[in-house]
Coordinates of C-alpha atoms and ligand atoms in Angstrom, one line a residue:
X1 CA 13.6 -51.1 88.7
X2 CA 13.8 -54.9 87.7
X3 CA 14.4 -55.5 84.0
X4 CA 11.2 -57.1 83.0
X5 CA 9.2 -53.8 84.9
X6 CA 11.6 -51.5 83.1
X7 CA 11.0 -53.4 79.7
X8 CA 7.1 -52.8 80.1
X9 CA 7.7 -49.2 81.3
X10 CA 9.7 -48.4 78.6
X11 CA 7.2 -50.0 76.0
X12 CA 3.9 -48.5 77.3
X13 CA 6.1 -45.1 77.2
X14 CA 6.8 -45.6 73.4
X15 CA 3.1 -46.8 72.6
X16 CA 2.2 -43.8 74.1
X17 CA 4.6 -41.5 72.2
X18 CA 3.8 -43.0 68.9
X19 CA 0.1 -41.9 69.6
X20 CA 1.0 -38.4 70.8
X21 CA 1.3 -35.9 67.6
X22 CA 2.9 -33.1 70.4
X23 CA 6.2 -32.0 69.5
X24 CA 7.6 -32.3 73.0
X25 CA 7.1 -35.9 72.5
X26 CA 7.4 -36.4 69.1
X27 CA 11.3 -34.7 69.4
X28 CA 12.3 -37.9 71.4
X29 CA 11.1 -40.6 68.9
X30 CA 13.2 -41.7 65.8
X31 CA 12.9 -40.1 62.6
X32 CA 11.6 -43.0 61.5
X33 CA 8.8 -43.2 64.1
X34 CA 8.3 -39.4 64.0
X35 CA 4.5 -38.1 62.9
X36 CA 5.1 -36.0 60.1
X37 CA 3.3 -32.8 58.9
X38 CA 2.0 -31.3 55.3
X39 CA 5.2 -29.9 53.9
X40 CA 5.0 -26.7 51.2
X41 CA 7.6 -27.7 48.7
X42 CA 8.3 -25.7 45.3
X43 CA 8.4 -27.8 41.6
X44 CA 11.2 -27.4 38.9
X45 CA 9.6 -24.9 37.6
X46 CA 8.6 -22.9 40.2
X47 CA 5.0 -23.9 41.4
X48 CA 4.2 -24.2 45.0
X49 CA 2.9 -27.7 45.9
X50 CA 1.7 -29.6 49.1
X51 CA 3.3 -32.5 50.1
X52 CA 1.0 -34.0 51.9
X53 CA 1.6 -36.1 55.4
X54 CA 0.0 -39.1 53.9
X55 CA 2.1 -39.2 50.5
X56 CA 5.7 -38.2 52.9
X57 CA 4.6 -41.5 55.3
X58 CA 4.1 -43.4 52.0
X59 CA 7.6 -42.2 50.9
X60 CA 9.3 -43.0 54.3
X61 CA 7.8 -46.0 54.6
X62 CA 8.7 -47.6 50.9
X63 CA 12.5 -46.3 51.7
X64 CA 15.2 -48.1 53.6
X65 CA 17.3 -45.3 53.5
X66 CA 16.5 -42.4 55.9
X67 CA 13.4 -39.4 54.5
X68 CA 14.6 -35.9 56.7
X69 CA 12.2 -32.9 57.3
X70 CA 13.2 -29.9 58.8
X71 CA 12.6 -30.8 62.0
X72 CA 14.5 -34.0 62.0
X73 CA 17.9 -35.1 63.7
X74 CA 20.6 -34.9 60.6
X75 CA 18.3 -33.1 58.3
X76 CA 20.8 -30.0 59.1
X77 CA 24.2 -31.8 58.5
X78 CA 22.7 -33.8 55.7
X79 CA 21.9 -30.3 53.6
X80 CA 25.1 -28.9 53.8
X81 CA 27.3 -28.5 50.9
X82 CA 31.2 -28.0 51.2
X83 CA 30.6 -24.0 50.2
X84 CA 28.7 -22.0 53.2
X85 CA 28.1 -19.5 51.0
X86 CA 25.1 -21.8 49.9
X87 CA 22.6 -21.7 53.0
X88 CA 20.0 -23.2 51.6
X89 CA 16.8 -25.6 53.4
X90 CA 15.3 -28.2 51.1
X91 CA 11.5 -29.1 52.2
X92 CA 12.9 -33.3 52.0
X93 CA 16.0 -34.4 51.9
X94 CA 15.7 -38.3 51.2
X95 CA 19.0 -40.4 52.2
X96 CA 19.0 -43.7 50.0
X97 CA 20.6 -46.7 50.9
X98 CA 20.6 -48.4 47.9
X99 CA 18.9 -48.2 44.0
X100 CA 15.5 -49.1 44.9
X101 CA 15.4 -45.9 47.3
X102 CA 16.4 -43.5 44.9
X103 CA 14.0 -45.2 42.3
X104 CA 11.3 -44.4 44.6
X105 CA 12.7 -40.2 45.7
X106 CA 12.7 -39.9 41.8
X107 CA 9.3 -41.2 41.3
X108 CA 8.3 -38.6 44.4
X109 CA 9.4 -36.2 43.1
X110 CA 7.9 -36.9 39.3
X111 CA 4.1 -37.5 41.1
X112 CA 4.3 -34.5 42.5
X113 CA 4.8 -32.2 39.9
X114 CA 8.7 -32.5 39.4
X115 CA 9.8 -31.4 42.3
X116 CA 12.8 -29.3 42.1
X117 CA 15.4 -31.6 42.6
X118 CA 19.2 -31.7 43.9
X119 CA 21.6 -34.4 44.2
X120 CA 24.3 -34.4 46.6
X121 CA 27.3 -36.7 46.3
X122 CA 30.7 -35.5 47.9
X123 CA 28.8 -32.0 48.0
X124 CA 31.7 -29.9 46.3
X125 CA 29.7 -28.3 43.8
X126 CA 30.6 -24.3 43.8
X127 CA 28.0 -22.8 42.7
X128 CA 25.7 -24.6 45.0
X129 CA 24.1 -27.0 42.6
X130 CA 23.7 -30.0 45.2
X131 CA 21.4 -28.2 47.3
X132 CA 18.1 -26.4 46.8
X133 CA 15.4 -23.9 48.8
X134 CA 12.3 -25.5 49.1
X135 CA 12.3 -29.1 46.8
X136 CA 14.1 -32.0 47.4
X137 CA 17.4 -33.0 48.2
X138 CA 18.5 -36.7 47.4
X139 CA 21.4 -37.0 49.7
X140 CA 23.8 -40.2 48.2
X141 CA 26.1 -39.9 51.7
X142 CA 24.8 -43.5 52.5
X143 CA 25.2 -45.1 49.4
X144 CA 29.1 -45.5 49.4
X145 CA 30.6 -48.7 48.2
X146 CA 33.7 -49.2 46.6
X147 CA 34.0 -53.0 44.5
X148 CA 37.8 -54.1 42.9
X149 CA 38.8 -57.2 40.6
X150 CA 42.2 -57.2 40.4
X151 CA 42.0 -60.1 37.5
X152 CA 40.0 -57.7 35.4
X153 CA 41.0 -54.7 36.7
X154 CA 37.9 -53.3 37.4
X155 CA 36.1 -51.0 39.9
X156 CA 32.4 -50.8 40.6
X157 CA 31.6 -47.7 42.9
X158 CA 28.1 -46.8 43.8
X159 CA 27.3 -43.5 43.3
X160 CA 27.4 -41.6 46.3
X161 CA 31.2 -42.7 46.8
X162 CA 33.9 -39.8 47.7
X163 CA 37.5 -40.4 45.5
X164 CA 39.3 -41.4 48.4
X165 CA 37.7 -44.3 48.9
X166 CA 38.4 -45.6 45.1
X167 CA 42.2 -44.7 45.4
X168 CA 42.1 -46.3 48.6
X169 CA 40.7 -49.8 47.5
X170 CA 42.5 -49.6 43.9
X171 CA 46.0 -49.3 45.5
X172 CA 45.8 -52.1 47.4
X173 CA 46.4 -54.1 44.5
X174 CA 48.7 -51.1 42.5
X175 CA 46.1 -50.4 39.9
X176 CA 44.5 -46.8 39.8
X177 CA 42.2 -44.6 37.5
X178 CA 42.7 -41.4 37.3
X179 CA 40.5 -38.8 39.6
X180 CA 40.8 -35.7 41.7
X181 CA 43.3 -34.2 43.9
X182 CA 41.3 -33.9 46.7
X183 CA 40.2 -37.5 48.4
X184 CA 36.8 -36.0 49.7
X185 CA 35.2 -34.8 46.2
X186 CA 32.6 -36.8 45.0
X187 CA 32.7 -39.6 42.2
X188 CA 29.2 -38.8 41.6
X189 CA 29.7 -35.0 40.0
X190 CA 33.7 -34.7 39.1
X191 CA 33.1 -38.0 37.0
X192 CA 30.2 -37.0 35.3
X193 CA 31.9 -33.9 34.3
X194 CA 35.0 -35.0 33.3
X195 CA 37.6 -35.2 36.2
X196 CA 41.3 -33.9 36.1
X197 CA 43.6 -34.7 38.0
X198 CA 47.0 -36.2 38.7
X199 CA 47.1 -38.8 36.1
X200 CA 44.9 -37.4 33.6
X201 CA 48.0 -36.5 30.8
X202 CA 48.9 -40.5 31.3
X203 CA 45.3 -41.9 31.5
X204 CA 43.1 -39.5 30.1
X205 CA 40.1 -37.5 31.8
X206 CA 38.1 -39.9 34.4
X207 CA 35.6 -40.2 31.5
X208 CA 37.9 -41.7 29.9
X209 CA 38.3 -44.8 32.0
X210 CA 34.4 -45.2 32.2
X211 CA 33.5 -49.0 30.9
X212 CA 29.7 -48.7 31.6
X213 CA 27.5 -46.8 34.3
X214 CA 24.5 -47.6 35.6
X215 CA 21.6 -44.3 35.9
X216 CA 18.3 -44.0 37.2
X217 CA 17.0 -42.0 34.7
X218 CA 14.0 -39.4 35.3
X219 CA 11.1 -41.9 34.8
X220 CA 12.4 -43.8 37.7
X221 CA 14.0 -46.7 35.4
X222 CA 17.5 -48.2 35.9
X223 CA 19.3 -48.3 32.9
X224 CA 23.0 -49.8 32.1
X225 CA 25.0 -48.0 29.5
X226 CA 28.1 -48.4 27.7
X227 CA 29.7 -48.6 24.1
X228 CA 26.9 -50.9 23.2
X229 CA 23.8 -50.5 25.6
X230 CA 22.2 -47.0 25.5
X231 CA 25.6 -45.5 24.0
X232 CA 23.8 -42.1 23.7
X233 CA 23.2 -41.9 26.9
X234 CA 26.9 -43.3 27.7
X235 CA 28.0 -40.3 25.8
X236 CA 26.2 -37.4 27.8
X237 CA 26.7 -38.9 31.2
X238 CA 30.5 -38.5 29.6
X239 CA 30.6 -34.9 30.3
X240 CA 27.3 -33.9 30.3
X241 CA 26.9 -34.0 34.2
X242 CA 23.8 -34.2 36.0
X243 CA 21.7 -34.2 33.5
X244 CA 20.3 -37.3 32.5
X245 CA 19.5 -38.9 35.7
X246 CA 21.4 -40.3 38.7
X247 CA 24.5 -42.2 38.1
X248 CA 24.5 -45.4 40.5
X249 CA 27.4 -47.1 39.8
X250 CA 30.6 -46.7 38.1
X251 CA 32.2 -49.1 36.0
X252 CA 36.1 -48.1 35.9
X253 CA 38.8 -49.4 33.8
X254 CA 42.1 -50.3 36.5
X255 CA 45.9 -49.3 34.9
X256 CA 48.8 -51.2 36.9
X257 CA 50.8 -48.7 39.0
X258 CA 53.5 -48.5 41.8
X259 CA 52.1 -47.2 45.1
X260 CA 55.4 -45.0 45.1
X261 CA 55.5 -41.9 42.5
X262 CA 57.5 -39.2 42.8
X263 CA 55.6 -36.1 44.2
X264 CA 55.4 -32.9 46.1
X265 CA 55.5 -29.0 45.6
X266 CA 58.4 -26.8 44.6
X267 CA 57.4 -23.7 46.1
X268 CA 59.3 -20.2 44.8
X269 CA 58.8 -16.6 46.2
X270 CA 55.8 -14.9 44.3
X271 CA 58.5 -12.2 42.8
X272 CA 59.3 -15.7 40.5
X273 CA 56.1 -15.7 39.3
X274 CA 56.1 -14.5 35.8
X275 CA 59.4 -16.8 35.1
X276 CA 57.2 -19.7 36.1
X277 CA 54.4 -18.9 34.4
X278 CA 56.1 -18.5 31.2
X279 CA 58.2 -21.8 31.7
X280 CA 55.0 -23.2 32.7
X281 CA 53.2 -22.3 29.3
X282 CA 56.1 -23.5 27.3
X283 CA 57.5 -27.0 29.3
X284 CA 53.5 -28.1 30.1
X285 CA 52.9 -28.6 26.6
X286 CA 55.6 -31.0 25.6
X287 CA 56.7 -32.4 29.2
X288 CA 55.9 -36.3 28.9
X289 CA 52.6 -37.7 30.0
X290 CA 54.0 -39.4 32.9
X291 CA 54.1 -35.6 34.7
X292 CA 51.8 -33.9 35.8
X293 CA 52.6 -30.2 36.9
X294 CA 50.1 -28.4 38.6
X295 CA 50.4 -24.7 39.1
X296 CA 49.6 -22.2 41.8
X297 CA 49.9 -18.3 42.6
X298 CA 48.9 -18.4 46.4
X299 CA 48.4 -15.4 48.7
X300 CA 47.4 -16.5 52.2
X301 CA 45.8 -14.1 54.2
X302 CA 47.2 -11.6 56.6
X303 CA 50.9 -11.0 56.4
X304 CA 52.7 -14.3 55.1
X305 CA 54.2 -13.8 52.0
X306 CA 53.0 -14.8 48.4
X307 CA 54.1 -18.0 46.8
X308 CA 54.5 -19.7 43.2
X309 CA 53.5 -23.3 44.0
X310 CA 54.0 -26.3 41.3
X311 CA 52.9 -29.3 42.4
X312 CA 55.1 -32.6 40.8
X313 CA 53.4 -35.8 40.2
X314 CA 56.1 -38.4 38.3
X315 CA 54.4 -42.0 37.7
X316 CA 56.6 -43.1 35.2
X317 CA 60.6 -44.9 35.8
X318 CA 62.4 -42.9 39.4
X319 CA 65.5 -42.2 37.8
X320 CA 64.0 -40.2 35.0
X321 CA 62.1 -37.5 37.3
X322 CA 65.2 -35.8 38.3
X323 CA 66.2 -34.7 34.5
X324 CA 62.4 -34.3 33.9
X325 CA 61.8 -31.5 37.1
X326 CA 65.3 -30.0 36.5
X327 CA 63.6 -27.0 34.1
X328 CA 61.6 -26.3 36.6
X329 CA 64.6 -26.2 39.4
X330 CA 66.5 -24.5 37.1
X331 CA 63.7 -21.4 37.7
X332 CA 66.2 -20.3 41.0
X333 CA 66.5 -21.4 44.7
X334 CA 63.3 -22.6 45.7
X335 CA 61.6 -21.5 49.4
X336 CA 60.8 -25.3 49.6
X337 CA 61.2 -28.4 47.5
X338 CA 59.8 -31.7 48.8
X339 CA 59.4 -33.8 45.4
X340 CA 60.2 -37.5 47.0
X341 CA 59.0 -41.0 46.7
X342 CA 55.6 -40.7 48.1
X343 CA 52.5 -43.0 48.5
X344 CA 50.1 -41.9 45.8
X345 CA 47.4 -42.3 48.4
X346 CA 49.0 -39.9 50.9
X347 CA 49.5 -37.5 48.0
X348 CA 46.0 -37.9 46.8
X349 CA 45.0 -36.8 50.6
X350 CA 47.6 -33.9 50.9
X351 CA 45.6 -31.0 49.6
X352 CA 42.2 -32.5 51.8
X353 CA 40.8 -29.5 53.6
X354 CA 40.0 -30.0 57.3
X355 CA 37.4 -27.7 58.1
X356 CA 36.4 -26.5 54.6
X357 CA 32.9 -24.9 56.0
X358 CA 35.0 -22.3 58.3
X359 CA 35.9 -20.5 54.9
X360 CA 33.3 -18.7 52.2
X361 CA 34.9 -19.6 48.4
X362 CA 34.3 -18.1 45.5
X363 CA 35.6 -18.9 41.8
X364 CA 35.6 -18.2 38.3
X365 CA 37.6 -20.3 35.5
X366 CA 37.9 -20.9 32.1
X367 CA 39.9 -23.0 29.7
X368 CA 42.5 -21.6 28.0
X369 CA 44.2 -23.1 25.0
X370 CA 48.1 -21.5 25.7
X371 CA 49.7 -19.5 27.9
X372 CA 52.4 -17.1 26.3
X373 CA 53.2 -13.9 27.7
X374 CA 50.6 -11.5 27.5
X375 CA 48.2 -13.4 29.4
X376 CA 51.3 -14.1 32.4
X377 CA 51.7 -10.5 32.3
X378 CA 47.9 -9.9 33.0
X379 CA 47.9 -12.6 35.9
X380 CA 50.5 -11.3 37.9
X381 CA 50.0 -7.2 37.3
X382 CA 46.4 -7.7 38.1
X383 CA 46.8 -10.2 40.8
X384 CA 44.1 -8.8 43.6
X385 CA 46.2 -10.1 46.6
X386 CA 44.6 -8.5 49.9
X387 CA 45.4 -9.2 53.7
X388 CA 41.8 -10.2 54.7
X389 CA 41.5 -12.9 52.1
X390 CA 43.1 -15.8 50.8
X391 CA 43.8 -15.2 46.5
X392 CA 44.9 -17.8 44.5
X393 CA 45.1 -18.8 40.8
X394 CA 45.8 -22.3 39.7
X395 CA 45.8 -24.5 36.5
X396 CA 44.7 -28.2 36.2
X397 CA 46.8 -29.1 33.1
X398 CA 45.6 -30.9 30.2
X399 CA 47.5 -32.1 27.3
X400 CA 48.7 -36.1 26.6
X401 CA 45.7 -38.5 26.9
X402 CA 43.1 -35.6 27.5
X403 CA 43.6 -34.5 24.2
X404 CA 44.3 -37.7 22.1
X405 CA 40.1 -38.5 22.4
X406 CA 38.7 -36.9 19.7
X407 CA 36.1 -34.1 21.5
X408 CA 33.0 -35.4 19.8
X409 CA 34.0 -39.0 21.5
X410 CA 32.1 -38.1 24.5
X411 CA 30.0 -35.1 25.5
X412 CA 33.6 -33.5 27.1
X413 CA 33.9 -31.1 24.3
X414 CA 37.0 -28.8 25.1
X415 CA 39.9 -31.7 24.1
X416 CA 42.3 -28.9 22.8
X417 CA 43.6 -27.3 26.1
X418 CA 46.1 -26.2 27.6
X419 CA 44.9 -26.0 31.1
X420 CA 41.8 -25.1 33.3
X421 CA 42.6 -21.6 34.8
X422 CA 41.1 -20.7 38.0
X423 CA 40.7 -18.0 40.1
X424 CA 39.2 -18.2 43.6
X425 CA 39.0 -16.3 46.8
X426 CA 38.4 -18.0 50.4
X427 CA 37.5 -15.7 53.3
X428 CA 36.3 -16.3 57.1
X429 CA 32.6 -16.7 56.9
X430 CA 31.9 -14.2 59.1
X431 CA 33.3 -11.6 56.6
X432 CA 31.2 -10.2 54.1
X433 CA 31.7 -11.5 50.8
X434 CA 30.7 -9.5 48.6
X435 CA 33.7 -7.6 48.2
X436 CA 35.7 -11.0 47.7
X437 CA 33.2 -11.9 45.4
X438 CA 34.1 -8.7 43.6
X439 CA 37.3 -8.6 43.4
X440 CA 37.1 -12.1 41.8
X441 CA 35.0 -11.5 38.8
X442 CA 36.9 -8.5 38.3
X443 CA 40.2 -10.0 37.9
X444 CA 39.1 -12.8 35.7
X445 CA 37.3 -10.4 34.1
X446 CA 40.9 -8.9 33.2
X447 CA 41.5 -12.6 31.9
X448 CA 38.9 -14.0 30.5
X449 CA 39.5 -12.5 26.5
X450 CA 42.4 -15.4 27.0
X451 CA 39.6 -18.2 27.4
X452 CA 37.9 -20.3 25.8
X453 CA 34.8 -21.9 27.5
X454 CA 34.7 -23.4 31.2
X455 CA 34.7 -26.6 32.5
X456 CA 31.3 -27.8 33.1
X457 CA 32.3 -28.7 37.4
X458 CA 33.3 -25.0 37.8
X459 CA 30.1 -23.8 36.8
X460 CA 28.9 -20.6 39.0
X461 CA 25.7 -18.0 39.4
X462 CA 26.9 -16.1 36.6
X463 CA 26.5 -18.2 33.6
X464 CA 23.7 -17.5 31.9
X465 CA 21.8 -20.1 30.1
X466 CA 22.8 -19.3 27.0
X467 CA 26.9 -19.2 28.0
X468 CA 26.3 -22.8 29.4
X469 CA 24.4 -23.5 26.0
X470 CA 27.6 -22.5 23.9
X471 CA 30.2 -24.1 26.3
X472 CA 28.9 -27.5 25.0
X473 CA 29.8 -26.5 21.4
X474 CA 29.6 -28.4 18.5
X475 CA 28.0 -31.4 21.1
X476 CA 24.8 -29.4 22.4
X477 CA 22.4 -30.3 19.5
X478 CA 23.2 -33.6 20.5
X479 CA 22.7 -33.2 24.1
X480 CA 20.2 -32.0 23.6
X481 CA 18.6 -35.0 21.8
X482 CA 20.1 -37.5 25.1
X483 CA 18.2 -34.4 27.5
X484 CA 14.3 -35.3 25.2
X485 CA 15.1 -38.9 25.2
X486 CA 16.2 -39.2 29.3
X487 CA 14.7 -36.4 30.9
X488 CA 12.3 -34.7 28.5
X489 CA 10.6 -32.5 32.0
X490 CA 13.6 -31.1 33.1
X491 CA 13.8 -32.7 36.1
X492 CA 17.7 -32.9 36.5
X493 CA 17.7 -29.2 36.0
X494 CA 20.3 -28.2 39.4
X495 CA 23.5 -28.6 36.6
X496 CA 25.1 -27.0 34.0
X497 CA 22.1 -27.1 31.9
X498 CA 20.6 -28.4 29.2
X499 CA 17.1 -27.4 28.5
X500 CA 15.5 -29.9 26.8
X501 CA 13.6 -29.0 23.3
X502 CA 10.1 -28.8 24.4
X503 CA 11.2 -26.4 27.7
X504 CA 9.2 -23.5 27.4
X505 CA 10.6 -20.4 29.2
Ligands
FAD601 C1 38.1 -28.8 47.1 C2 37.8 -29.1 45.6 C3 38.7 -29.8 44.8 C4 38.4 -30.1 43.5 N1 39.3 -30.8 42.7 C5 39.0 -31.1 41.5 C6 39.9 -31.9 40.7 O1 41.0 -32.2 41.1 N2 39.6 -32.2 39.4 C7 38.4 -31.9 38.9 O2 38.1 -32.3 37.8 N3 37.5 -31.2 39.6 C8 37.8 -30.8 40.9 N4 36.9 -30.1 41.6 C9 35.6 -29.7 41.0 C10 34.6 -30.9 41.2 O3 34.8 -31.7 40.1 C11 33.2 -30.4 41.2 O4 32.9 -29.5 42.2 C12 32.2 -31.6 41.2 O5 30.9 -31.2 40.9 C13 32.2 -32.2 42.6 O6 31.5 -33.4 42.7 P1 30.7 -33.7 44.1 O7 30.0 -35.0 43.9 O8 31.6 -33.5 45.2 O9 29.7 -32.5 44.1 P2 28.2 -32.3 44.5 O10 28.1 -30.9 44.9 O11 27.7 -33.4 45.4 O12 27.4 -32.5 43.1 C14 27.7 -31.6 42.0 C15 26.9 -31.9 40.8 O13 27.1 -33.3 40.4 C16 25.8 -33.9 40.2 N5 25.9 -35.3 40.8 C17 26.5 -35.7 42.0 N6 26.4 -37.0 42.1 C18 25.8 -37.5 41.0 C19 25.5 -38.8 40.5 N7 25.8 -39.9 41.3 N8 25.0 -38.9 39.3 C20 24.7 -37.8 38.5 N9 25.0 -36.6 38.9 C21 25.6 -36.4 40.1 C22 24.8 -33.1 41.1 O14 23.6 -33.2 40.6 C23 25.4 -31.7 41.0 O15 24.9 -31.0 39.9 C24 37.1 -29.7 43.0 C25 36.2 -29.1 43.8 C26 36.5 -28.7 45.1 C27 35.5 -28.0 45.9

């Protein structure tokens, strides 16, 4: 066929199509061209509503970024969260490309009776709070930007931005802030939660690097705040997660840093692992804020042995890290020891998991203040190990810069830790889980007398409102005041919640 023929084939086709609402026709159009149908969508509160196929063309058509229904190419990717467990088919999933677009999904979703609303960054959440049955899913996956100054030693990341990518743009010049250990969380939820991780004894909790952040608040404005612009809300978004609106953009605070630190595990046979527990509780405390030791029991499925894993991150002078990691050599001949210069950004990608939907997850943690020996000798006699699972514990250590901010600073309350303790099971998702899930709860229910509240980014279905209430402690009344001034409906509920004053039940 010549071109020009081809070209007017081709466009009467497409007029055609456009016309046509059959779905053997409308399957071949983009999204974007698509007809679309009255959708049955369910509010915050539970009401069943019609979204009607005039209102969702209005909403596609204001939006840049991309509006999915079910029946739409990527609407199935796009509502997936890291943990399979969570199955689970919003009625719209709206992908912004920028501010104005998620301006406009909140305003939706406010006109039409406060839809019940998740938002998805890196999609980590545990307990599933990123997706929703039903409402709406605002999916930030296209709203990734990372910004540098060198000369102010700044970074400006846009709220749908995975860690990596921060590391990643801060190293090229050897700054860093601190974040995760594992490059594809989101900025979006660890940040607003706290964030531990590697550097956190040196530089504090990512919250603690925040200069300002920008939020689209529940009646659809964008606000800045800081120290001096909208501080309360400043201090909620400070630990207080999700609930105040959607964070756009990061302001972070750069520290000068050598691309090489010292790092990598010292792994010991699992019979070591009260010995390592007990140093850990007693060396973690007062080791120097330049280390950071996390800590691991690990029991991989099927037959491989069990393991004591500490993971060695040294940012301060090379020659010092030797002395510094000998009490923890000095725990016997290890299985493996591979603490060597290393790129941070290679070490802030070695835990990354490859395929991380192939395996169900299941966790339950809590902050504990010390660990002595009566709570070691609970986590290794009750240690549920079993062939058809993976079992682990681990600690995120606190300590050093974590706890120097005093904890009504920002809305972080639990300053005075030790560690986060958390126990987690991983299983093939074809197996059933409930017997994982089990064997879980019941194990940290053997160690949960040693805690002391949980951190808000490892909140799971069995907190109860009122557990989630208390966890914020001496900062909910507070909170509580930022929650009637932001987002007095309720409508960034899918968190670790806080129900505004006039909520009734
Ligand atoms: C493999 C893995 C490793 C982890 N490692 C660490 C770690 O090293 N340190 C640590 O502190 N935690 C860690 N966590 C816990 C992690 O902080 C939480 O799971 C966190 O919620 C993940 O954020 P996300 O954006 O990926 O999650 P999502 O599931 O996308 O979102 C979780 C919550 O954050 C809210 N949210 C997301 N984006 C925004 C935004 N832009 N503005 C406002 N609210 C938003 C959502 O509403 C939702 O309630 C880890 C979790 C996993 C699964």
């Amino acid at each position: 066929m010549k071109r020009r023929a081809f070209l007017q084939s081709a466009a009467a086709s497409a007029a055609v199509l456009s016309l046509s609402p059959h779905p053997a026709f409308a399957s071949v159009l983009p999204s974007s061209r698509r007809r679309l149908f009255d959708v049955e969508a369910v509010t915050g509160n539970g009401r069943t509503v019609t979204l009607s196929e005039g209102a969702l063309s209005a909403l596609r058509d204001q939006l840049r970024g991309r509006l999915l229904l079910a029946n739409d190419d990527g609407y199935g990717e796009a509502r997936n969260i890291l943990n399979p467990s969570f199955d689970r088919r919003p009625a719209l999933i709206v992908q912004p490309t920028g501010v104005a677009d998620i301006q406009t999904a909140v305003n939706f979703a406010q006109d039409h009776g406060g839809l019940l609303l998740a938002v998805k960054c890196g999609g980590h959440s545990f307990s599933g709070q990123s997706t929703c049955d039903r409402g709406m899913m605002i999916d930030l996956s296209l709203f990734r930007d990372v910004r540098v100054d060198p000369v102010a030693r700044t970074a400006w990341v846009t709220g749908g931005s995975l860690l990596g990518a921060v590391d990643h743009e801060s190293m090229a010049h050897e700054l860093v802030t601190p974040l995760g250990t594992v490059s594809h969380t989101g900025v979006g939820g660890l940040v607003t939660g706290g964030g531990f991780g590697r550097l956190a004894r040196k530089y504090g909790l990512a919250i603690d690097n925040l200069k300002s952040v920008q939020v689209v608040t529940a009646d659809g404005q964008l606000r800045r705040a800081s120290a001096d612009e909208n501080p309360d809300l400043f201090w909620g978004v400070r630990g207080g997660g999700g609930n105040f609106g959607i964070v756009t953009s990061f302001e972070f605070q750069l520290h000068p840093m050598r691309r090489q630190v010292i790092a990598g595990e010292i792994v010991f046979p699992m019979s070591k692992a009260r010995d390592a527990l007990l140093l850990y509780g007693e060396y973690g405390p007062v080791m120097p804020d330049e280390l950071s030791l996390g800590f691991a029991l690990v029991q991989p499925p099927g037959d491989a042995p069990g393991m004591v894993v500490l993971d060695v991150c040294f940012c301060g002078e090379p020659n010092d890290v030797d002395q510094l990691v000998a009490p923890v050599r000095a725990l016997g001949t290890p299985i493996s020891d591979t603490v060597r210069s290393m790129d941070y950004t290679v070490l802030q990608r070695s835990g990354d998991w490859t395929d991380p939907r192939a395996q169900g997850l299941y966790l339950k943690g809590g902050f504990i203040p010390s660990l002595g020996g009566d709570l070691a000798a609970a986590i290794v006699d009750g240690f549920p190990a079993h062939p058809s699972r993976l079992t682990s514990i681990f600690f995120q250590v606190g300590g050093g810069a974590i706890s120097r901010v005093p904890s009504d600073a920002t809305a972080f309350s639990q300053r005075d830790i030790f560690a986060n303790m958390i126990t987690v099971s991983g299983w093939p998702v074809a197996h059933d889980a409930s017997t994982h899930m089990q064997a879980t709860r019941e194990y940290f229910g053997s160690l949960e007398r040693f805690t002391h509240g949980f951190y808000v980014n490892d909140l799971e279905p069995d907190h109860t409102a009122e557990a989630i209430q208390r966890n914020y402690r001496q900062n909910h009344a507070r909170l509580v005041a930022v929650k009637d001034r932001y987002d007095p409906t309720n409508l960034f509920r899918l968190n670790a919640n806080i129900r505004p004053s006039g909520e009734v039940e």
